[in-house]
């Protein structure tokens, strides 16, 4: 398989801070590859290095077999970039934004007219294309932004948080467009802090936090880690012996602080029932109970820990 995006041990330092601290991965042609991580993980910095906006402090990058940043100008002809902050000029119409972008990339006037109409129609904003972009909803602005990204018809796309801040319906629409773009044979790297989005779209995902990659895996395997880190949190009227809780079916790690209990599990329903029955048997009142899903940070820590255990 052809390697389209390749990053080896890339580092970006700002003074004492390593925004990206030795990241390596590769993306094959036709893949949708996700960089999944919480705020400040280093996703945007990675994308900016891959697209030649900034240079790495060390490490090497190649896109379509060309070295970045040495061949940045040649590479730019083949890629499309959706930056993290919207690149839409709100005092221009949708159409004018498209033309401006087309001009920037040296497209001919006819090509600009034809391609913008095609893309704006596809993104469902053709009818609004003569209105100023400041009258657009957030979802429409993002669809315009994606249309601008596609103006160059790039075979490799870098999409930085493409659905961030959108409502569920707009996010779903954008995901649909991203899938279509991959079906057309494009290679896509996207960043997200949304596990569900990574699962819906990506063939592989790199989980990134504090500038490092904790794991690169399929969303299905990563999902398993999420599920195992669900927890049931309960408060009882008085303490329950930890060993009795540990013996319940489906219970993983257990933390007991006085009458408060937290059990990690992949089956919160079963554990909740088990705990309620145990309390009943011991004649102890249940004060409160809830289940919590894993945060990205939880999963990241779990991945680091399991990696450490495997060593
Ligand atoms: P978000 O989801 O919030 O956009 P991110 O994963 O994209 O987060 P980055 O924007 O890449 O994260 O930032 C990674 C770290 O590097 C952060 O701690 C950030 O403050 C720091 N950083 C990024 N750019 C700079 C800069 N120009 N100067 C100093 N520090 C920076």
Short mmCIF file of C-alpha atoms and ligand atoms in Angstrom, two decimals:
data_model
loop_
_atom_site.label_atom_id
_atom_site.label_comp_id
_atom_site.label_asym_id
_atom_site.label_seq_id
_atom_site.Cartn_x
_atom_site.Cartn_y
_atom_site.Cartn_z
CA UNK A 1 0.00 0.00 0.00
CA UNK A 2 1.18 3.48 -0.76
CA UNK A 3 2.21 5.64 2.15
CA UNK A 4 0.77 9.12 1.57
CA UNK A 5 1.50 10.86 4.87
CA UNK A 6 4.60 9.97 6.83
CA UNK A 7 5.85 11.54 10.06
CA UNK A 8 8.87 10.29 11.92
CA UNK A 9 9.73 11.44 15.42
CA UNK A 10 8.48 14.98 14.87
CA UNK A 11 8.99 17.49 17.64
CA UNK A 12 7.85 21.09 18.01
CA UNK A 13 9.27 23.07 20.86
CA UNK A 14 8.21 26.53 21.97
CA UNK A 15 10.86 27.56 24.49
CA UNK A 16 10.68 24.96 27.23
CA UNK A 17 7.32 23.60 26.07
CA UNK A 18 7.19 20.63 23.70
CA UNK A 19 3.83 21.10 21.97
CA UNK A 20 4.62 17.91 20.01
CA UNK A 21 7.11 15.55 21.56
CA UNK A 22 8.28 12.84 19.17
CA UNK A 23 5.32 11.67 17.11
CA UNK A 24 5.58 9.02 14.38
CA UNK A 25 2.86 7.57 12.16
CA UNK A 26 1.99 6.93 8.56
CA UNK A 27 -1.25 7.10 6.59
CA UNK A 28 -1.95 4.91 3.56
CA UNK A 29 -3.72 6.03 0.41
CA UNK A 30 -7.50 6.13 0.81
CA UNK A 31 -7.45 5.99 4.62
CA UNK A 32 -9.25 8.33 6.98
CA UNK A 33 -6.78 8.63 9.82
CA UNK A 34 -7.73 10.37 13.05
CA UNK A 35 -5.66 12.26 15.58
CA UNK A 36 -7.77 11.97 18.73
CA UNK A 37 -6.88 13.90 21.85
CA UNK A 38 -8.08 16.40 24.44
CA UNK A 39 -7.54 20.18 24.20
CA UNK A 40 -3.89 21.13 24.09
CA UNK A 41 -2.78 17.60 23.11
CA UNK A 42 -0.76 18.83 20.15
CA UNK A 43 -3.17 18.00 17.31
CA UNK A 44 -3.22 21.42 15.66
CA UNK A 45 0.54 21.79 15.98
CA UNK A 46 0.96 18.41 14.26
CA UNK A 47 -1.37 19.39 11.41
CA UNK A 48 0.42 22.73 11.00
CA UNK A 49 3.75 20.90 10.66
CA UNK A 50 2.32 18.35 8.22
CA UNK A 51 0.90 21.13 6.04
CA UNK A 52 4.02 23.30 6.11
CA UNK A 53 2.57 26.20 8.10
CA UNK A 54 5.32 25.75 10.69
CA UNK A 55 8.54 23.75 10.61
CA UNK A 56 9.27 20.98 13.07
CA UNK A 57 12.09 21.53 15.58
CA UNK A 58 13.26 18.03 14.59
CA UNK A 59 12.06 14.90 12.83
CA UNK A 60 11.00 14.29 9.27
CA UNK A 61 7.78 14.55 7.30
CA UNK A 62 6.91 13.47 3.80
CA UNK A 63 3.65 13.92 1.94
CA UNK A 64 3.10 11.97 -1.30
CA UNK A 65 6.76 11.03 -1.18
CA UNK A 66 7.90 14.68 -1.07
CA UNK A 67 9.77 16.17 1.87
CA UNK A 68 8.05 18.78 3.97
CA UNK A 69 9.01 21.62 4.36
CA UNK A 70 11.64 21.44 1.57
CA UNK A 71 9.00 20.71 -1.11
CA UNK A 72 6.18 22.67 0.53
CA UNK A 73 5.19 24.54 -2.64
CA UNK A 74 4.88 21.37 -4.70
CA UNK A 75 3.01 19.57 -1.90
CA UNK A 76 0.50 22.44 -1.55
CA UNK A 77 -0.74 21.77 -5.08
CA UNK A 78 -1.94 18.33 -3.98
CA UNK A 79 -3.43 18.97 -0.56
CA UNK A 80 -6.46 20.67 0.92
CA UNK A 81 -6.42 22.10 4.42
CA UNK A 82 -9.30 22.94 6.73
CA UNK A 83 -7.69 25.02 9.47
CA UNK A 84 -8.86 24.92 13.08
CA UNK A 85 -10.12 28.49 13.01
CA UNK A 86 -12.57 29.20 10.20
CA UNK A 87 -10.95 30.81 7.18
CA UNK A 88 -14.20 32.34 5.94
CA UNK A 89 -14.28 36.11 5.40
CA UNK A 90 -17.65 37.05 6.83
CA UNK A 91 -17.88 40.36 4.94
CA UNK A 92 -17.74 38.53 1.61
CA UNK A 93 -20.42 36.32 0.08
CA UNK A 94 -19.97 32.56 -0.10
CA UNK A 95 -19.23 32.86 -3.80
CA UNK A 96 -16.66 35.64 -3.23
CA UNK A 97 -14.92 33.53 -0.59
CA UNK A 98 -14.66 30.68 -3.07
CA UNK A 99 -13.29 32.99 -5.78
CA UNK A 100 -10.74 34.49 -3.40
CA UNK A 101 -9.53 31.03 -2.45
CA UNK A 102 -9.45 29.86 -6.06
CA UNK A 103 -7.38 32.91 -7.02
CA UNK A 104 -4.99 32.28 -4.16
CA UNK A 105 -4.37 28.82 -5.55
CA UNK A 106 -3.95 30.14 -9.09
CA UNK A 107 -7.09 28.56 -10.57
CA UNK A 108 -8.42 30.00 -13.84
CA UNK A 109 -11.65 32.04 -13.75
CA UNK A 110 -13.70 29.38 -15.57
CA UNK A 111 -12.44 26.65 -13.31
CA UNK A 112 -13.31 28.77 -10.26
CA UNK A 113 -16.88 29.35 -11.48
CA UNK A 114 -17.45 25.73 -12.39
CA UNK A 115 -15.84 24.20 -9.33
CA UNK A 116 -17.46 26.59 -6.85
CA UNK A 117 -20.94 25.92 -8.23
CA UNK A 118 -20.31 22.18 -8.03
CA UNK A 119 -18.98 22.30 -4.47
CA UNK A 120 -21.52 24.78 -3.12
CA UNK A 121 -24.31 22.61 -4.53
CA UNK A 122 -22.79 19.50 -2.99
CA UNK A 123 -22.51 21.25 0.38
CA UNK A 124 -26.08 22.49 0.13
CA UNK A 125 -25.24 26.20 0.27
CA UNK A 126 -25.53 27.16 -3.40
CA UNK A 127 -28.74 29.07 -2.76
CA UNK A 128 -27.08 31.15 -0.05
CA UNK A 129 -23.90 31.72 -2.04
CA UNK A 130 -24.73 35.33 -2.94
CA UNK A 131 -25.37 36.28 0.68
CA UNK A 132 -22.68 37.67 2.97
CA UNK A 133 -21.14 34.87 5.01
CA UNK A 134 -21.90 36.79 8.22
CA UNK A 135 -25.56 35.80 7.69
CA UNK A 136 -24.62 32.09 7.65
CA UNK A 137 -25.16 29.71 10.56
CA UNK A 138 -22.06 28.06 12.06
CA UNK A 139 -22.82 24.86 10.14
CA UNK A 140 -23.13 26.77 6.85
CA UNK A 141 -19.83 28.57 7.50
CA UNK A 142 -18.15 25.24 8.12
CA UNK A 143 -19.61 23.82 4.91
CA UNK A 144 -18.33 26.87 3.04
CA UNK A 145 -14.95 26.40 4.68
CA UNK A 146 -14.89 22.74 3.56
CA UNK A 147 -15.87 23.82 0.03
CA UNK A 148 -12.91 26.20 0.03
CA UNK A 149 -10.66 23.36 1.20
CA UNK A 150 -11.80 21.30 -1.78
CA UNK A 151 -11.29 24.08 -4.34
CA UNK A 152 -7.87 22.70 -5.21
CA UNK A 153 -9.30 19.18 -5.58
CA UNK A 154 -6.47 18.00 -3.33
CA UNK A 155 -5.93 14.26 -3.13
CA UNK A 156 -4.78 14.58 0.50
CA UNK A 157 -6.93 16.47 2.99
CA UNK A 158 -6.04 17.75 6.43
CA UNK A 159 -9.14 18.63 8.45
CA UNK A 160 -8.55 20.19 11.85
CA UNK A 161 -11.58 19.61 14.09
CA UNK A 162 -14.03 19.68 11.17
CA UNK A 163 -17.15 19.41 13.36
CA UNK A 164 -16.03 21.34 16.42
CA UNK A 165 -18.76 23.59 17.82
CA UNK A 166 -21.45 22.33 15.43
CA UNK A 167 -24.83 21.00 16.51
CA UNK A 168 -25.47 17.27 16.08
CA UNK A 169 -27.30 17.65 12.76
CA UNK A 170 -24.62 19.88 11.15
CA UNK A 171 -21.87 17.62 12.49
CA UNK A 172 -23.62 14.62 10.94
CA UNK A 173 -23.83 16.39 7.58
CA UNK A 174 -20.15 17.29 7.65
CA UNK A 175 -19.23 13.69 8.53
CA UNK A 176 -21.26 12.53 5.57
CA UNK A 177 -19.31 14.84 3.28
CA UNK A 178 -16.00 13.62 4.73
CA UNK A 179 -16.98 10.00 4.07
CA UNK A 180 -17.89 10.88 0.49
CA UNK A 181 -14.54 12.59 0.03
CA UNK A 182 -12.80 9.41 1.15
CA UNK A 183 -15.01 7.31 -1.13
CA UNK A 184 -13.75 9.46 -3.99
CA UNK A 185 -10.29 8.10 -3.22
CA UNK A 186 -8.85 10.92 -1.14
CA UNK A 187 -6.56 10.33 1.81
CA UNK A 188 -7.76 12.22 4.87
CA UNK A 189 -6.17 13.13 8.16
CA UNK A 190 -8.54 14.68 10.66
CA UNK A 191 -8.27 15.79 14.24
CA UNK A 192 -11.00 15.42 16.80
CA UNK A 193 -11.57 15.17 20.51
CA UNK A 194 -14.70 13.13 19.93
CA UNK A 195 -14.30 9.34 20.21
CA UNK A 196 -17.64 8.78 18.51
CA UNK A 197 -16.55 10.85 15.53
CA UNK A 198 -13.29 8.92 15.31
CA UNK A 199 -15.25 5.70 15.43
CA UNK A 200 -17.73 6.79 12.76
CA UNK A 201 -15.16 8.01 10.29
CA UNK A 202 -11.67 6.68 10.79
CA UNK A 203 -10.04 3.43 9.76
CA UNK A 204 -7.26 4.04 12.29
CA UNK A 205 -6.79 6.49 15.11
CA UNK A 206 -3.74 7.83 16.93
CA UNK A 207 -4.59 8.78 20.51
CA UNK A 208 -2.49 11.78 21.38
CA UNK A 209 -1.98 13.62 24.64
CA UNK A 210 0.66 16.05 25.88
CA UNK A 211 2.46 15.87 22.58
CA UNK A 212 2.86 12.10 22.52
CA UNK A 213 1.03 9.20 20.91
CA UNK A 214 -0.33 6.70 23.42
CA UNK A 215 -1.67 4.23 20.88
CA UNK A 216 -2.44 3.81 17.22
CA UNK A 217 -5.26 1.39 16.67
CA UNK A 218 -8.60 0.76 15.01
CA UNK A 219 -11.54 2.58 16.59
CA UNK A 220 -13.06 -0.79 17.54
CA UNK A 221 -10.06 -1.70 19.67
CA UNK A 222 -9.88 1.78 21.20
CA UNK A 223 -13.58 1.64 21.96
CA UNK A 224 -12.93 -1.45 24.04
CA UNK A 225 -10.57 0.55 26.24
CA UNK A 226 -13.29 3.19 26.66
CA UNK A 227 -15.86 0.58 27.62
CA UNK A 228 -13.55 -1.01 30.15
CA UNK A 229 -13.09 2.37 31.81
CA UNK A 230 -16.75 2.99 32.54
CA UNK A 231 -17.51 3.20 36.21
CA UNK A 232 -20.32 2.86 38.67
CA UNK A 233 -20.22 5.36 41.51
CA UNK A 234 -22.33 4.66 44.60
CA UNK A 235 -22.81 6.04 48.04
CA UNK A 236 -24.14 3.82 50.84
CA UNK A 237 -25.37 4.68 54.32
CA UNK A 238 -22.33 2.86 55.75
CA UNK A 239 -19.16 1.20 54.38
CA UNK A 240 -19.36 -2.14 52.55
CA UNK A 241 -16.36 -4.52 52.72
CA UNK A 242 -14.23 -4.10 49.59
CA UNK A 243 -13.76 -7.85 49.12
CA UNK A 244 -17.53 -8.35 48.85
CA UNK A 245 -17.68 -5.73 46.10
CA UNK A 246 -14.65 -7.14 44.33
CA UNK A 247 -16.34 -10.56 44.22
CA UNK A 248 -19.36 -9.25 42.25
CA UNK A 249 -19.67 -10.24 38.59
CA UNK A 250 -18.32 -7.74 36.05
CA UNK A 251 -16.36 -5.67 38.56
CA UNK A 252 -12.88 -4.48 37.58
CA UNK A 253 -10.86 -2.13 39.79
CA UNK A 254 -12.62 -1.02 42.97
CA UNK A 255 -11.98 2.12 45.00
CA UNK A 256 -13.60 2.48 48.41
CA UNK A 257 -13.52 5.66 50.48
CA UNK A 258 -15.70 5.19 53.57
CA UNK A 259 -19.27 4.70 52.32
CA UNK A 260 -18.35 5.79 48.76
CA UNK A 261 -17.54 3.20 46.12
CA UNK A 262 -16.27 3.46 42.55
CA UNK A 263 -16.10 0.29 40.41
CA UNK A 264 -14.58 0.24 36.94
CA UNK A 265 -16.42 -2.08 34.59
CA UNK A 266 -17.39 -2.74 30.99
CA UNK A 267 -20.92 -3.59 32.14
CA UNK A 268 -22.24 -0.82 34.42
CA UNK A 269 -25.81 -2.19 34.41
CA UNK A 270 -24.74 -5.53 35.84
CA UNK A 271 -22.47 -3.95 38.46
CA UNK A 272 -25.14 -1.47 39.57
CA UNK A 273 -27.62 -4.31 40.07
CA UNK A 274 -25.00 -6.40 41.89
CA UNK A 275 -24.20 -3.55 44.26
CA UNK A 276 -27.85 -2.85 45.04
CA UNK A 277 -28.47 -6.54 45.77
CA UNK A 278 -25.37 -6.73 47.95
CA UNK A 279 -26.49 -3.69 49.94
CA UNK A 280 -29.91 -5.27 50.40
CA UNK A 281 -28.34 -8.53 51.62
CA UNK A 282 -26.22 -6.60 54.14
CA UNK A 283 -29.15 -4.43 55.19
CA UNK A 284 -27.35 -1.24 54.09
CA UNK A 285 -29.24 1.64 52.49
CA UNK A 286 -28.20 2.97 49.08
CA UNK A 287 -27.91 6.78 49.17
CA UNK A 288 -27.08 7.39 45.49
CA UNK A 289 -25.78 5.65 42.40
CA UNK A 290 -24.73 6.65 38.92
CA UNK A 291 -22.65 5.43 36.00
CA UNK A 292 -19.88 7.44 34.39
CA UNK A 293 -18.38 7.02 30.95
CA UNK A 294 -14.64 7.29 30.48
CA UNK A 295 -13.10 10.64 29.59
CA UNK A 296 -10.42 10.82 26.94
CA UNK A 297 -7.93 11.56 29.71
CA UNK A 298 -8.99 8.34 31.51
CA UNK A 299 -8.49 6.32 28.37
CA UNK A 300 -5.18 7.94 27.68
CA UNK A 301 -3.94 7.06 31.17
CA UNK A 302 -5.21 3.51 30.75
CA UNK A 303 -3.41 3.17 27.41
CA UNK A 304 -0.16 4.45 28.90
CA UNK A 305 -0.56 2.08 31.83
CA UNK A 306 -1.30 -0.98 29.71
CA UNK A 307 1.64 -0.11 27.46
CA UNK A 308 3.85 0.06 30.54
CA UNK A 309 2.58 -3.32 31.72
CA UNK A 310 3.33 -4.94 28.37
CA UNK A 311 6.96 -3.76 28.45
P1 LIG B 1 -7.09 22.05 20.81
O1 LIG B 1 -8.01 20.88 20.65
O2 LIG B 1 -7.39 22.85 22.04
O3 LIG B 1 -6.95 22.88 19.60
P2 LIG B 1 -4.55 20.79 20.22
O4 LIG B 1 -4.48 19.34 20.50
O5 LIG B 1 -4.79 21.20 18.82
O6 LIG B 1 -5.65 21.42 21.15
P3 LIG B 1 -2.21 22.44 20.11
O7 LIG B 1 -2.95 23.67 19.68
O8 LIG B 1 -1.41 21.75 19.11
O9 LIG B 1 -3.22 21.42 20.78
O10 LIG B 1 -1.31 22.84 21.35
C1 LIG B 1 -0.44 21.93 22.03
C2 LIG B 1 0.31 22.66 23.13
O11 LIG B 1 1.29 23.54 22.58
C3 LIG B 1 -0.56 23.52 24.02
O12 LIG B 1 -0.09 23.40 25.33
C4 LIG B 1 -0.35 24.91 23.49
O13 LIG B 1 -0.52 25.87 24.50
C5 LIG B 1 1.10 24.86 23.01
N1 LIG B 1 1.33 25.76 21.87
C6 LIG B 1 0.77 25.67 20.66
N2 LIG B 1 1.19 26.66 19.84
C7 LIG B 1 2.03 27.42 20.58
C8 LIG B 1 2.81 28.60 20.31
N3 LIG B 1 2.78 29.20 19.12
N4 LIG B 1 3.58 29.07 21.32
C9 LIG B 1 3.61 28.47 22.52
N5 LIG B 1 2.92 27.35 22.83
C10 LIG B 1 2.14 26.83 21.89
#
